[in-house]
Amino acid sequence: LLIIFDLDDTLIDTSGCITPIKLKDALERMIAAGLKIEDEAEAYRRLLQINQNALSSRQALKEFLGTEGHFLEIGSQEVYGNISPQLPIEPFSGVIDTLAELSSLHQLALVTQGRSDQQFAKMKKAGIDYRIFSKVIASENSSKKIHYQAVVEDLKPAADSGVLVCGDKVAVDLAPAKELGMITVHMRRGRGKAQAGPSEIVDYTIGEFAQIKEILKIETTKVIAR
Ligand SMILES: [Mg+2]
């Protein structure tokens, strides 16, 4: 099979490692720009709490700011545009071994949203060798459908073999994959933890990355049976 992965909160623990640090930076940056906050520690706690159920850091900042929304761009820029390569970032457990195992049986690709240099830096920091993927697309454009199509066009998987997409965000990662007739695996970690996907979009749900091996056994059997 051809397997297309998402990066943040699917292979690496972005929400756990980077987001809390960057939200603190964003808060400080917005305060420096004039945002009035009485108790910074308390404000940070509130921001983290809002972030727990937010679909993105940007959404969390937006909700946090309320009527002070004019600081949103300053905060967002800090979160998304200023990721230091010094920040710690870990892969989820089992990711490195599982990817290595899968790569001997399947073709792997990565479609990730964000600045290309930062996405590659995060992979490197997490110990993921990007060369394990036959194709990597890092794009700031949030619509993944055209990127999935580009991967398929480029790698040309056999017509009777399936394409499987694994990601944490149902609307962003999995809905466009389903539209293209791909098999979808919902990684319920990070941002994905708060959302349960409808069964017409989500074929499988996993909480541990290595569980994807069981799914691939099932799907490979189906391909052989065709
Ligand atoms: Mg993600």
Short mmCIF file of C-alpha atoms in Angstrom, two decimals, residues 41-132:
data_model
loop_
_atom_site.label_atom_id
_atom_site.label_comp_id
_atom_site.label_asym_id
_atom_site.label_seq_id
_atom_site.Cartn_x
_atom_site.Cartn_y
_atom_site.Cartn_z
CA ALA A 41 0.72 33.29 35.18
CA GLU A 42 -3.04 33.10 35.53
CA ALA A 43 -3.51 34.21 31.91
CA TYR A 44 -1.11 31.50 30.75
CA ARG A 45 -3.03 28.85 32.70
CA ARG A 46 -6.27 30.04 31.09
CA LEU A 47 -4.70 29.96 27.61
CA LEU A 48 -3.47 26.38 28.14
CA GLN A 49 -6.89 25.36 29.33
CA ILE A 50 -8.59 26.86 26.25
CA ASN A 51 -5.97 25.16 24.09
CA GLN A 52 -6.92 21.71 25.44
CA ASN A 53 -10.03 21.57 23.29
CA ALA A 54 -9.01 23.95 20.51
CA LEU A 55 -8.47 22.68 16.98
CA SER A 56 -5.35 24.81 16.58
CA SER A 57 -3.14 27.20 18.53
CA ARG A 58 -4.56 30.03 16.44
CA GLN A 59 -8.08 29.14 17.52
CA ALA A 60 -6.99 28.96 21.14
CA LEU A 61 -5.41 32.42 20.90
CA LYS A 62 -8.50 33.79 19.21
CA GLU A 63 -10.79 32.51 21.95
CA PHE A 64 -8.38 33.68 24.64
CA LEU A 65 -8.19 37.20 23.20
CA GLY A 66 -11.94 37.66 22.82
CA THR A 67 -12.51 41.36 22.09
CA GLU A 68 -8.74 41.94 21.92
CA GLY A 69 -8.58 40.03 18.62
CA HIS A 70 -6.32 42.64 17.02
CA PHE A 71 -3.40 40.94 18.83
CA LEU A 72 -4.14 37.62 17.10
CA GLU A 73 -1.69 38.06 14.23
CA ILE A 74 1.15 38.92 16.62
CA GLY A 75 0.43 35.82 18.70
CA SER A 76 -0.03 33.54 15.68
CA GLN A 77 3.15 34.76 14.07
CA GLU A 78 5.03 33.82 17.23
CA VAL A 79 3.47 30.34 17.40
CA TYR A 80 3.83 29.36 13.75
CA GLY A 81 6.60 31.55 12.38
CA ASN A 82 9.21 31.48 15.10
CA ILE A 83 10.00 27.87 16.03
CA SER A 84 13.53 27.67 17.34
CA PRO A 85 15.47 24.57 16.29
CA GLN A 86 16.46 24.37 19.97
CA LEU A 87 12.95 23.39 21.06
CA PRO A 88 12.66 19.79 22.23
CA ILE A 89 10.43 17.58 20.11
CA GLU A 90 9.82 13.87 20.55
CA PRO A 91 8.27 11.29 18.28
CA PHE A 92 5.34 9.35 19.74
CA SER A 93 6.33 5.99 21.16
CA GLY A 94 6.86 3.32 18.54
CA VAL A 95 7.04 5.73 15.62
CA ILE A 96 10.68 5.27 14.58
CA ASP A 97 10.59 1.46 14.73
CA THR A 98 7.17 1.20 13.12
CA LEU A 99 8.10 3.48 10.21
CA ALA A 100 11.24 1.43 9.60
CA GLU A 101 9.22 -1.77 9.64
CA LEU A 102 6.53 -0.39 7.34
CA SER A 103 9.02 1.01 4.86
CA SER A 104 10.18 -2.47 3.88
CA LEU A 105 6.63 -3.50 2.91
CA HIS A 106 4.93 -0.29 1.84
CA GLN A 107 5.57 3.01 0.15
CA LEU A 108 5.54 5.90 2.63
CA ALA A 109 4.80 9.58 2.05
CA LEU A 110 4.30 12.66 4.23
CA VAL A 111 1.91 15.56 3.73
CA THR A 112 2.26 18.22 6.40
CA GLN A 113 0.95 21.71 6.95
CA GLY A 114 3.52 24.35 7.84
CA ARG A 115 6.68 26.06 6.71
CA SER A 116 8.92 23.60 4.91
CA ASP A 117 12.14 24.50 6.76
CA GLN A 118 10.43 24.18 10.14
CA GLN A 119 8.75 20.88 9.33
CA PHE A 120 12.06 19.36 8.23
CA ALA A 121 13.78 20.77 11.33
CA LYS A 122 11.14 19.21 13.58
CA MET A 123 11.56 15.83 11.90
CA LYS A 124 15.30 15.97 12.33
CA LYS A 125 14.97 16.93 15.98
CA ALA A 126 12.55 14.04 16.57
CA GLY A 127 14.95 11.60 14.95
CA ILE A 128 12.82 10.89 11.89
CA ASP A 129 14.90 10.54 8.74
CA TYR A 130 12.84 12.18 5.98
CA ARG A 131 14.43 9.86 3.41
CA ILE A 132 12.20 7.06 4.66
#
